[in-house]
Short mmCIF file of C-alpha atoms and ligand atoms in Angstrom, two decimals:
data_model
loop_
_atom_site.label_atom_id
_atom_site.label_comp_id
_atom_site.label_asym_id
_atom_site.label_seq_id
_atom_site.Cartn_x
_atom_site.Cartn_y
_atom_site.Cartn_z
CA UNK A 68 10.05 -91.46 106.25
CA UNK A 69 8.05 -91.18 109.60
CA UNK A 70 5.28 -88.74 107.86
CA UNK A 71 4.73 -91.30 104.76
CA UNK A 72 4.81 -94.18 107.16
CA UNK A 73 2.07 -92.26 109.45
CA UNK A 74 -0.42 -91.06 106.43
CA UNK A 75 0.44 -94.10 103.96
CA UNK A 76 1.56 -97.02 105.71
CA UNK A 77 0.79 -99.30 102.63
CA UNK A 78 3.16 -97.27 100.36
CA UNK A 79 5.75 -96.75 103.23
CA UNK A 80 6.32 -100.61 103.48
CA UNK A 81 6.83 -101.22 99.65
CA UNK A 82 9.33 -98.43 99.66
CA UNK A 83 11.26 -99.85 103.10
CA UNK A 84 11.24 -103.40 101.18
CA UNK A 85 13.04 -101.76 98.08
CA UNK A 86 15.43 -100.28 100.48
CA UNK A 87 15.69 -103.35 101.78
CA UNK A 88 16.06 -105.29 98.28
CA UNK A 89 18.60 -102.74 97.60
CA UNK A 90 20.22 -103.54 100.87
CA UNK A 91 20.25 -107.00 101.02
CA UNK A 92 21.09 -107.27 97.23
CA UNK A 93 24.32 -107.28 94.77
CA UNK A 94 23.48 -105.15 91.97
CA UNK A 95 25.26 -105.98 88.90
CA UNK A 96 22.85 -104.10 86.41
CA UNK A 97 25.36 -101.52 84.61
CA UNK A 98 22.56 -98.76 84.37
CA UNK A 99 21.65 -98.77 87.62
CA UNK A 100 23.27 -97.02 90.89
CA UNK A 101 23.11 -95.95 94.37
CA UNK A 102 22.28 -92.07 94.45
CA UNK A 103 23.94 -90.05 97.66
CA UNK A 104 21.00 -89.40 100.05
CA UNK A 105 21.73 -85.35 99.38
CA UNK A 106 20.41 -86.49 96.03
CA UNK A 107 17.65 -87.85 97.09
CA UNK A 108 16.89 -84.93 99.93
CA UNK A 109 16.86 -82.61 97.10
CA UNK A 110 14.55 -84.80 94.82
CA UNK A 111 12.15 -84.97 97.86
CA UNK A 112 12.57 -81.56 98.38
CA UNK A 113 8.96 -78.63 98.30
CA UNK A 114 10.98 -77.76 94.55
CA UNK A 115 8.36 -80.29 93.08
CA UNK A 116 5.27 -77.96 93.56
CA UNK A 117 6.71 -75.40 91.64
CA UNK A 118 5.65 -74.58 88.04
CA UNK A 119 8.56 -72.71 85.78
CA UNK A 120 8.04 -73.66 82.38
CA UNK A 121 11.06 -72.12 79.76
CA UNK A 122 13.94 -71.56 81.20
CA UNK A 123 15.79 -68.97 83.97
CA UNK A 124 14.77 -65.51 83.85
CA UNK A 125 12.34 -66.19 81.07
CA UNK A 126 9.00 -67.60 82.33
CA UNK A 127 5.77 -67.69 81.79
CA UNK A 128 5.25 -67.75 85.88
CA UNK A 129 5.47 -66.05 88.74
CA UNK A 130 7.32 -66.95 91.36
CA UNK A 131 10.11 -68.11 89.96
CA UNK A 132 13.23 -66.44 91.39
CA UNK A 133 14.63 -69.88 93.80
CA UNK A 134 14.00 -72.00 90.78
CA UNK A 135 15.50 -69.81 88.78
CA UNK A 136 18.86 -69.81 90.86
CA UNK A 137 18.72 -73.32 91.41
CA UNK A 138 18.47 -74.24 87.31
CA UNK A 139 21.22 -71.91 86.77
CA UNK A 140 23.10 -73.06 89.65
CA UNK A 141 22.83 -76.80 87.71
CA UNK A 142 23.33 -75.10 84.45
CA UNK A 143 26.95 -73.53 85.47
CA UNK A 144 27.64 -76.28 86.94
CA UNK A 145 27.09 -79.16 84.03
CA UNK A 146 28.85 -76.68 81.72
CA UNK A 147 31.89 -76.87 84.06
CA UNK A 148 32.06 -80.33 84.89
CA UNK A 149 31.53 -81.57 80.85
CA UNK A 150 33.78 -78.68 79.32
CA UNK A 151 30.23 -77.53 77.56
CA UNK A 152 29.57 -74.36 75.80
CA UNK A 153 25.82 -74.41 76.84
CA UNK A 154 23.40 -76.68 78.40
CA UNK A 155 20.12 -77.73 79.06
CA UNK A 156 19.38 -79.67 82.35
CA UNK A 157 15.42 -80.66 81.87
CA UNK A 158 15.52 -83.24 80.23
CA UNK A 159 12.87 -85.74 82.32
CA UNK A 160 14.64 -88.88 80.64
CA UNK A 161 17.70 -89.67 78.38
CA UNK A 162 14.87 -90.86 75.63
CA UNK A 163 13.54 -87.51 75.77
CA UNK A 164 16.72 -85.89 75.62
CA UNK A 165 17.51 -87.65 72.42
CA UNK A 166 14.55 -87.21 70.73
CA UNK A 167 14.94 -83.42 71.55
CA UNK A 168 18.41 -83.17 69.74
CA UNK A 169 16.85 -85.07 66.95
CA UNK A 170 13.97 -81.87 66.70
CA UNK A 171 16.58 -79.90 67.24
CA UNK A 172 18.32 -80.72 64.62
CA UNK A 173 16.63 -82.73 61.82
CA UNK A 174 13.12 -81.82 60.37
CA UNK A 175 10.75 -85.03 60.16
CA UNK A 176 11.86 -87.35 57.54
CA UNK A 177 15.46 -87.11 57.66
CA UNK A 178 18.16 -89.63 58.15
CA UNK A 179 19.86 -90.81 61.48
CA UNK A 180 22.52 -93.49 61.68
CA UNK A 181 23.04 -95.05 64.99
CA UNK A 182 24.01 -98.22 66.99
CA UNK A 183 21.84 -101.11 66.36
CA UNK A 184 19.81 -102.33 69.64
CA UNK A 185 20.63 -105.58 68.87
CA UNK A 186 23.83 -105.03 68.96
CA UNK A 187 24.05 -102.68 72.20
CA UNK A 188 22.28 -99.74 71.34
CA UNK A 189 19.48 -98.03 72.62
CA UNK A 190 15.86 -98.22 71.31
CA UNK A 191 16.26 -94.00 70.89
CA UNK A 192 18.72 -94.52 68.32
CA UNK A 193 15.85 -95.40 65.52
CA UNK A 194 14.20 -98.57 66.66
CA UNK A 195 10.98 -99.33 64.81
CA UNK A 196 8.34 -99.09 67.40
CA UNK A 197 10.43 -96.12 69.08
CA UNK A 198 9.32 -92.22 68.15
CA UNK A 199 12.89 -92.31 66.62
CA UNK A 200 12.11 -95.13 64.70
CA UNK A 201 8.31 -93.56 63.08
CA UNK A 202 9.59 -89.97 62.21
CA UNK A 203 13.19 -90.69 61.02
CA UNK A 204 14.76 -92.54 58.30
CA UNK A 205 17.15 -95.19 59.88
CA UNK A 206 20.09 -96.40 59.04
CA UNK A 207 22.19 -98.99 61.84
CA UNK A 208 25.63 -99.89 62.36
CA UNK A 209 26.53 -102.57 64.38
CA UNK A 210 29.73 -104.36 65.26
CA UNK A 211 32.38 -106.56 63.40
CA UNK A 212 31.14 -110.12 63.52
CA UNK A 213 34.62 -111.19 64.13
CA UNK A 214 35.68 -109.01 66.27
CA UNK A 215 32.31 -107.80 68.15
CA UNK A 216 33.79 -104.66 68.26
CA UNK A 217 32.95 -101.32 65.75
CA UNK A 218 35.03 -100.69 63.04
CA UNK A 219 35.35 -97.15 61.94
CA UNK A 220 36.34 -98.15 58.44
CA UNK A 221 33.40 -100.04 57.90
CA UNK A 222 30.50 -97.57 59.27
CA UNK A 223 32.39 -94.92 57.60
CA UNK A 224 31.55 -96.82 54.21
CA UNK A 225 28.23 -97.10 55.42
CA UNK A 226 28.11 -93.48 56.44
CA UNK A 227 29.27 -92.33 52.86
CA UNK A 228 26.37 -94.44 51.15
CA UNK A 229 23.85 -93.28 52.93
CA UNK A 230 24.47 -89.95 54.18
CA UNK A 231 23.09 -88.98 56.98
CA UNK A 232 21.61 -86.09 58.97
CA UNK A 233 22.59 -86.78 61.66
CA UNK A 234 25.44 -89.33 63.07
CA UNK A 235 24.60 -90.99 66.34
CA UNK A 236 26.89 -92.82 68.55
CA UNK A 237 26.54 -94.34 71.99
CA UNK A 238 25.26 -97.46 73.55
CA UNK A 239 24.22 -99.45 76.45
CA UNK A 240 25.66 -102.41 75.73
CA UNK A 241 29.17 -102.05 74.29
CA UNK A 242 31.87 -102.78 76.63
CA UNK A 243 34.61 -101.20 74.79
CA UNK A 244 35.80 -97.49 74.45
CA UNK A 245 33.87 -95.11 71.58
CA UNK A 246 36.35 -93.37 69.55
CA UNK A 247 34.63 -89.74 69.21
CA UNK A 248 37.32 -88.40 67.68
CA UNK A 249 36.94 -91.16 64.98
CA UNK A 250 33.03 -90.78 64.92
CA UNK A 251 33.47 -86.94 64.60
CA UNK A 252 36.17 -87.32 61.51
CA UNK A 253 33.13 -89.21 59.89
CA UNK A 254 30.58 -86.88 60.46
CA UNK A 255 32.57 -84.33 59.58
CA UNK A 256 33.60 -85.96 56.23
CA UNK A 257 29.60 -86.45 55.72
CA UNK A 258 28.79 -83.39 56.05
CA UNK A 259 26.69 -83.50 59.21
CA UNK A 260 26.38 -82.65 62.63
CA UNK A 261 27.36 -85.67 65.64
CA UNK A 262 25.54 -86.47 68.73
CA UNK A 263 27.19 -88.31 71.44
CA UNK A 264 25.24 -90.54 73.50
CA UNK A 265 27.00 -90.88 76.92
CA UNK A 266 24.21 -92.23 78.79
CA UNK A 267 26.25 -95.25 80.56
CA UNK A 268 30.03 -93.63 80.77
CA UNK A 269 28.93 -90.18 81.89
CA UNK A 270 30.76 -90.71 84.95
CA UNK A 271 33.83 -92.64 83.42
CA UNK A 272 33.96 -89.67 81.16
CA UNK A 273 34.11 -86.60 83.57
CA UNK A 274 36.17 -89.57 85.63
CA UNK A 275 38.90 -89.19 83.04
CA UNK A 276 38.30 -93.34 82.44
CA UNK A 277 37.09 -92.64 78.69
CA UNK A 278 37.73 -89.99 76.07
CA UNK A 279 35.77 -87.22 76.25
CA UNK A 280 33.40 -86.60 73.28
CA UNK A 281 33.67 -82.48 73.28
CA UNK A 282 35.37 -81.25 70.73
CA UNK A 283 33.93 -83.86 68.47
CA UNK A 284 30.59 -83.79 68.99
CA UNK A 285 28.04 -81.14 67.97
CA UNK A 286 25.41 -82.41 70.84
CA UNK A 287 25.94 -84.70 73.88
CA UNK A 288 23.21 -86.26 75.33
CA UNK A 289 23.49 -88.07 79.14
CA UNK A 290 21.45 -89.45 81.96
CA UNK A 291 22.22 -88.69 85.03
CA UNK A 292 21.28 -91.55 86.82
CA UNK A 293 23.96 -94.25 85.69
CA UNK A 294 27.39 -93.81 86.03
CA UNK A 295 27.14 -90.35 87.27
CA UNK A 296 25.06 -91.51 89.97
CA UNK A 297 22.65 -88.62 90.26
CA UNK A 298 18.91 -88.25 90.09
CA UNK A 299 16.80 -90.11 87.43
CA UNK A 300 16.95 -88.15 84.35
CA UNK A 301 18.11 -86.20 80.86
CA UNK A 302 20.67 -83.77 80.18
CA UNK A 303 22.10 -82.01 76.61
CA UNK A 304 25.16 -80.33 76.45
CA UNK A 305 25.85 -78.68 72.62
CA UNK A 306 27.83 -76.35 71.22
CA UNK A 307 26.43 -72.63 71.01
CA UNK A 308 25.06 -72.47 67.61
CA UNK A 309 22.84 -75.31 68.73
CA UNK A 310 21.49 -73.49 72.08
CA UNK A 311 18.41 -72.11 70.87
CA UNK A 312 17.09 -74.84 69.02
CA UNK A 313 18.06 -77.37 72.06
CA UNK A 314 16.10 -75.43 74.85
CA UNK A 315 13.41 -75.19 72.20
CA UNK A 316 12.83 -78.80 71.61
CA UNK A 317 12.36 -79.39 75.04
CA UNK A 318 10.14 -76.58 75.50
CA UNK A 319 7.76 -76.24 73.98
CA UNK A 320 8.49 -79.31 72.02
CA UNK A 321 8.96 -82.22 73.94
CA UNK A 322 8.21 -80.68 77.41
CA UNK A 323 5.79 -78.76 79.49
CA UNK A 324 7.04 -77.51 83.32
CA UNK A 325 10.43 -78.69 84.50
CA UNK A 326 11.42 -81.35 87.57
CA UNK A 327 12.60 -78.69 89.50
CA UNK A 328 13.11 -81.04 92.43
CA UNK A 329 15.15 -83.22 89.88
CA UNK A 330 16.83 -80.19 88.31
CA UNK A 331 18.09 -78.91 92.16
CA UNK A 332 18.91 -82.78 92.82
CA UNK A 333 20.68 -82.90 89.43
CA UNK A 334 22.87 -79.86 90.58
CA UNK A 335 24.24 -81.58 93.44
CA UNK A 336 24.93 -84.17 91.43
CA UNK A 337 26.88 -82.77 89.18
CA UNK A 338 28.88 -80.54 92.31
CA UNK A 339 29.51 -84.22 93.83
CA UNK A 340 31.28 -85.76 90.51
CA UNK A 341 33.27 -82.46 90.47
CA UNK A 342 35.12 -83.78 93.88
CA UNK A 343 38.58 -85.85 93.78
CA UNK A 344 36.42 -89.16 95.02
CA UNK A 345 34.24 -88.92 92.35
CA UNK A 346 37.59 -89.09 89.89
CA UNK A 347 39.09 -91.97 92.50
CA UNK A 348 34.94 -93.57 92.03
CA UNK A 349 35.10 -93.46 88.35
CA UNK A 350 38.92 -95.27 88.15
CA UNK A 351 38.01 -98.11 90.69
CA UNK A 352 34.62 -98.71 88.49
CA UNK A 353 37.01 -99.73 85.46
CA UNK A 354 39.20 -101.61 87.54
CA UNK A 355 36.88 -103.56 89.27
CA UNK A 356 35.01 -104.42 85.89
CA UNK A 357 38.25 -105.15 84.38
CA UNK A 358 38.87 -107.41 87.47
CA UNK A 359 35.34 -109.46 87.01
CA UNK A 360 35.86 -109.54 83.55
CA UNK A 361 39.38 -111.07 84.01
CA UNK A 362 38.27 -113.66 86.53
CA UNK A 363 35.11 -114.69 84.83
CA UNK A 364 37.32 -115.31 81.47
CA UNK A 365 40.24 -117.11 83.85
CA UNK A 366 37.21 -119.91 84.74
CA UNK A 367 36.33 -120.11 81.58
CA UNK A 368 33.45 -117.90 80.50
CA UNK A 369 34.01 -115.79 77.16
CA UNK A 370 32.91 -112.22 77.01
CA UNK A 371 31.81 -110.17 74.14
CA UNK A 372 34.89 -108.72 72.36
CA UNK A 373 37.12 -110.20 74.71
CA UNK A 374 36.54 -108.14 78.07
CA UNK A 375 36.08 -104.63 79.09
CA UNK A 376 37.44 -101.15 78.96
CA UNK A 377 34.69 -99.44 80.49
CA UNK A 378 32.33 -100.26 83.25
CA UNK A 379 29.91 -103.09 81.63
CA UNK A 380 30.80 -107.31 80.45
CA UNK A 381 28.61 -108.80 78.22
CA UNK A 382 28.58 -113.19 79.11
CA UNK A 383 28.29 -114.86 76.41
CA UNK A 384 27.11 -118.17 77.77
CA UNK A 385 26.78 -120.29 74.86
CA UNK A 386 30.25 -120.89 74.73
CA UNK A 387 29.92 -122.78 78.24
CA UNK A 388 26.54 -124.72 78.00
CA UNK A 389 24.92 -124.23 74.96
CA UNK A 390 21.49 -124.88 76.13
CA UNK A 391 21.66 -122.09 78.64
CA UNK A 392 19.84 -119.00 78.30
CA UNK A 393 20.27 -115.01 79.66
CA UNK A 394 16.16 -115.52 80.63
CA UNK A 395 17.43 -118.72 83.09
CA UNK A 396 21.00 -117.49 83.79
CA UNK A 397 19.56 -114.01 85.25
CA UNK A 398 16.72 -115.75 87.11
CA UNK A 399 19.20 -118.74 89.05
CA UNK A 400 22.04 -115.02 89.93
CA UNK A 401 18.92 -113.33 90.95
CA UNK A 402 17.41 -116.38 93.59
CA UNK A 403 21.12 -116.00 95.26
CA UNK A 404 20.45 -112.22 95.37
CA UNK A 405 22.88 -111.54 92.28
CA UNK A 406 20.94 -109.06 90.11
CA UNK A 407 21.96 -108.83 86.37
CA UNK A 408 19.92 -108.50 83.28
CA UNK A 409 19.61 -111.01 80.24
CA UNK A 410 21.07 -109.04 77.11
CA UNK A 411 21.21 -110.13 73.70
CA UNK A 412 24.52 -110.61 72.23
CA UNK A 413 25.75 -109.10 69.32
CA UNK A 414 23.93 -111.80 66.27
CA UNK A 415 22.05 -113.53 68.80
CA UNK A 416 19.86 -116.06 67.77
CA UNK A 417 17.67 -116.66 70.07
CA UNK A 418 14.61 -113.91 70.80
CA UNK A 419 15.12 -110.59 73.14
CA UNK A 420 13.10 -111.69 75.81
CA UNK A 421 15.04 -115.55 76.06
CA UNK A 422 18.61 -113.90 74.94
CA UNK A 423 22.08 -115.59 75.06
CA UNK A 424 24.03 -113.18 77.22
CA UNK A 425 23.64 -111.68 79.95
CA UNK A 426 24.95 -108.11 81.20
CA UNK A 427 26.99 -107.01 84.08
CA UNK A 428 28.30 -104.01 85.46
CA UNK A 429 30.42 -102.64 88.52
CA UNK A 430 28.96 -99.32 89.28
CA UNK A 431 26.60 -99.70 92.13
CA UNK A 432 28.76 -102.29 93.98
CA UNK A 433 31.92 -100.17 93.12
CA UNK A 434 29.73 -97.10 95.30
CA UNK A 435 29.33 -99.80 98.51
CA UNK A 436 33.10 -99.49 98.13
CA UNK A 437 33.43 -103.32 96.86
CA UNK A 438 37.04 -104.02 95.18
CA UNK A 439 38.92 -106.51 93.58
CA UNK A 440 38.72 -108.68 96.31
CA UNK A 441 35.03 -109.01 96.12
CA UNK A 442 34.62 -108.45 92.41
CA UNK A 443 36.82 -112.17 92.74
CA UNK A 444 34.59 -113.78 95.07
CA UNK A 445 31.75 -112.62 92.87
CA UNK A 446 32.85 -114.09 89.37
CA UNK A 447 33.54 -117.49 91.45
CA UNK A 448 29.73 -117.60 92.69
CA UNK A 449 28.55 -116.84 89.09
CA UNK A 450 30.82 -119.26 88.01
CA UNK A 451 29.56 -122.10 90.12
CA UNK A 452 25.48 -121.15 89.84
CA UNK A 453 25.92 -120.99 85.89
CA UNK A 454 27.46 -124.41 86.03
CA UNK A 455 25.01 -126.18 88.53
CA UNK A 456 22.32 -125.76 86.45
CA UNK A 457 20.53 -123.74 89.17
CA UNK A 458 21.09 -126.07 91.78
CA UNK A 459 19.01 -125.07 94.12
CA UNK A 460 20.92 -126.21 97.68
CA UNK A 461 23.96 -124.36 96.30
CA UNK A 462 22.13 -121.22 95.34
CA UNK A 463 21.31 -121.36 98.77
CA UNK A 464 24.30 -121.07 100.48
CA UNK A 465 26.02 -118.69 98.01
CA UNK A 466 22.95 -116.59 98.82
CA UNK A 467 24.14 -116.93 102.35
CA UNK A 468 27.58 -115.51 101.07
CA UNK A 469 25.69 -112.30 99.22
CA UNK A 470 23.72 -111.49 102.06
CA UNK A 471 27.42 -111.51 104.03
CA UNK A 472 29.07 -109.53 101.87
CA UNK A 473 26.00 -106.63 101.50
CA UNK A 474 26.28 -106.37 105.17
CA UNK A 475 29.87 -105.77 105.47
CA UNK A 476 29.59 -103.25 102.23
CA UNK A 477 26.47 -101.46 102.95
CA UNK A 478 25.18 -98.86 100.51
CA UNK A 479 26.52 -95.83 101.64
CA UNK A 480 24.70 -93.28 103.53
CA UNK A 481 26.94 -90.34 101.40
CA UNK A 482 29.54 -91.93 99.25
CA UNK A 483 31.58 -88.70 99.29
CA UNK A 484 32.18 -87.71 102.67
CA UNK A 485 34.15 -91.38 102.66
CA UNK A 486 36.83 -92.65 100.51
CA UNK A 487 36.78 -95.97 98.60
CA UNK A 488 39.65 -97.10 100.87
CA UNK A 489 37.65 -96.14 104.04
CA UNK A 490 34.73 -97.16 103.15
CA UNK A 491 36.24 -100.60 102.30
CA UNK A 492 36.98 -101.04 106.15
CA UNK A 493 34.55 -98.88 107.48
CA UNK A 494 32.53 -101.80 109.20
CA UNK A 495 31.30 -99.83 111.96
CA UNK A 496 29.58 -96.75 110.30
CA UNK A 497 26.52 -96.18 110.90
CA UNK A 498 24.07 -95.91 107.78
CA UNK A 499 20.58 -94.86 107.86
CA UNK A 500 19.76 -97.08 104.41
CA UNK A 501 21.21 -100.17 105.58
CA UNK A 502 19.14 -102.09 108.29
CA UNK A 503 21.15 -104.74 108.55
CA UNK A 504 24.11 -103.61 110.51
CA UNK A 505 27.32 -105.40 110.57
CA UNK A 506 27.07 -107.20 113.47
C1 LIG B 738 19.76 -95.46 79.34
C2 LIG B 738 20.02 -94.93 77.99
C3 LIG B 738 19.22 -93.92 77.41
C4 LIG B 738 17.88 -93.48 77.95
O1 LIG B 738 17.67 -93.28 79.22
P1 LIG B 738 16.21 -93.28 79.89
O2 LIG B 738 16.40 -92.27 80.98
O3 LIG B 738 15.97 -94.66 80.36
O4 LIG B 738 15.21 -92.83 78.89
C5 LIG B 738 19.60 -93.40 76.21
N1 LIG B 738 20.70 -93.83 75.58
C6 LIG B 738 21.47 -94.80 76.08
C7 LIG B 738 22.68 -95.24 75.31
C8 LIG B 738 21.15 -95.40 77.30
O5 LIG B 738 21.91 -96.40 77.77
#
């Protein structure tokens, strides 16, 4: 960063002290990762002054033969690593990318059944003051009160009385396994096409950790920025009847020029999940989450549904002190350097900004090569700050503990040319991103 700390000094220091954050921090936010610094080279890479709007050898500039071979390079390469018969890698967000398969395949006006946010969806999935929400009907499913888990019986009732044009599933806050096979049985029964939101699991899916929504699905829909720890942004994988419409709706129709910096940073990406510790990454993600989700239920602290299958716990922390909210609980974790967010739980009372739950996830610590070990020393800490009542000298010295426990698992420099294993007891490695060495 020598150049940007030369010509920009003021915007040099606010990016060292997010490296730093980052650093110094535990980061317990499901959706969020640590990218391989080939990712990032290739995001900061001259790709980004390059127009190519459409798509490889068709478009509308000159110029374009090294973007061209680097899309197609990330095209072959998502269509290998999902099983996909085609796909479309520009995408700028998953948001986008869903609102493109929904002009891809509904005209204005039609019907789309998906997840309700409240009860771990995703504001693309039809919420009111969303795009999805203004030029769709919608129609929400949630989960089983009792059982805070979906129930394919009941939203396929729901799916026969209101037939739909399109059946959505996906979330970002449901810590059990979607049945696509199930989903895909209902669509099919309905009479319309699916579209699989993989957003969080894309990694636990091409991990092997969670079915795998292809055959069922008509159109999948990912970031690449969560589990598969890529660059920020959208992909859509669909079967080949849907092709033309797909590329369409992102350009012209959502779109103008591609990332190419993000599409070339998306490829490597996608080459990087494709290796053996990617599969090993995706496994130890479950079983640490499993791990903090069994501890954290062992001291007493009940989770949404029960626990986890996947990579994401939802606290419900009612059950504990009933005055506690997610807004406090996530502010006392974050003063000790334990970052979550506050989520609402499934019929939550309170409002989404105060919230009752809050939500955790093992992915980024899972990539500084944390295991079930640490993921026990972690649930103890939450434990003890949720029950001081943000006691403040306590905070303190569990802060003490984090800021231990980042510097013996610093955020790898390139997660891939280590194992887990190694990196584990790698204490000595030297990492670029990390300033505070182990000392
Ligand atoms: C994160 C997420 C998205 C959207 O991703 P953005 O890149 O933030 O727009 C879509 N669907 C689900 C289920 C998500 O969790």
């Amino acid at each position: 960063m020598s150049a940007l700390n030369k010509a920009d000094p003021q915007v040099a220091r606010i990016v060292e002290a997010e490296r730093r954050r980052q650093s110094e921090t535990l980061e317990l936010i499901p959706s969020e990762n640590h990218a391989s610094t080939p990712v990032l080279e290739a995001m900061g890479s001259v790709l980004t002054d390059k127009y190519a709007e459409g798509s490889p050898q068709k478009r509308w500039y000159s110029g374009c033969k090294n973007v061209d071979d680097i899309e197609q390079l990330a095209i072959d390469r998502a269509k290998k690593l999902f099983g996909a018969e085609h796909a479309n890698v520009q995408p700028h967000s998953g948001t986008t990318a869903n609102l493109a398969v929904y002009l891809a395949a509904l005209t204005p006006g039609r019907k789309i059944m998906g997840m309700d946010l409240a009860h771990g969806g995703h504001l693309s999935h039809g919420m009111a003051v969303n795009a999805s929400g203004q030029f769709y009907k919608v129609v929400h499913y949630g989960v089983r009160k009792d059982t805070e888990m979906l129930d394919l019986d009941q939203i396929r009732q729901l799916a026969l009385k209101e037939r739909p044009d399109l059946l959505v599933t996906g979330a970002s806050a449901y810590p059990r396994i979607v049945d696509f096979e199930g989903f895909g049985r209902i669509a099919r029964e309905v009479g319309c096409p699916m579209l699989a939101d993989i957003a969080h699991i894309a990694g636990l899916v091409v991990g092997g950790v969670h079915p795998h929504p292809f055959p069922h699905a008509d159109f999948v829909m990912s970031t690449t920025h969560k589990t598969l720890r890529g660059p920020r942004g959208g992909l859509i994988l669909c079967k080949k009847q849907w092709a033309r419409k797909v590329d369409s709706a992102i350009f012209p129709g959502y779109q103008g020029g591609p990332f190419m910096h993000s599409i070339a940073a998306k490829a490597v990406a996608f080459f990087e999940a494709m290796s053996p510790q990617f599969t090993e990454y995706a496994k130890m993600v479950v079983r640490n989450a499993k791990t903090l989700a069994g501890q954290l239920t062992e001291l007493g602290w009940r989770l949404v549904s029960g626990g986890t299958d996947n990579h994401l716990m939802l606290i419900d922390l009612r059950t504990r002190r009933e005055q506690l909210t997610g807004e406090k609980a996530a502010q006392w974790l974050a003063s000790a350097g334990i970052v979550t967010n506050k989520n609402l739980l499934p019929f939550d009372t309170r409002t989404p900004g105060v919230t009752s739950g809050i939500r955790l996830g093992t992915p980024a610590l899972t990539t500084r090569g944390m295991g079930e070990q640490e993921m026990k020393t972690i649930a103890g800490w939450i434990d003890q700050i949720l029950k001081s009542d943000g006691e403040q000298t306590l905070i303190s010295k569990i802060h003490e503990g984090v800021l231990e426990l980042c510097r013996e698992f610093p955020v790898p420099d390139n997660p891939y040319q280590t194992a887990p294993e190694e990196i584990r007891h790698a204490r000595n490695i030297s990492n670029p991103r990390c300033k505070l060495q182990p000392g």
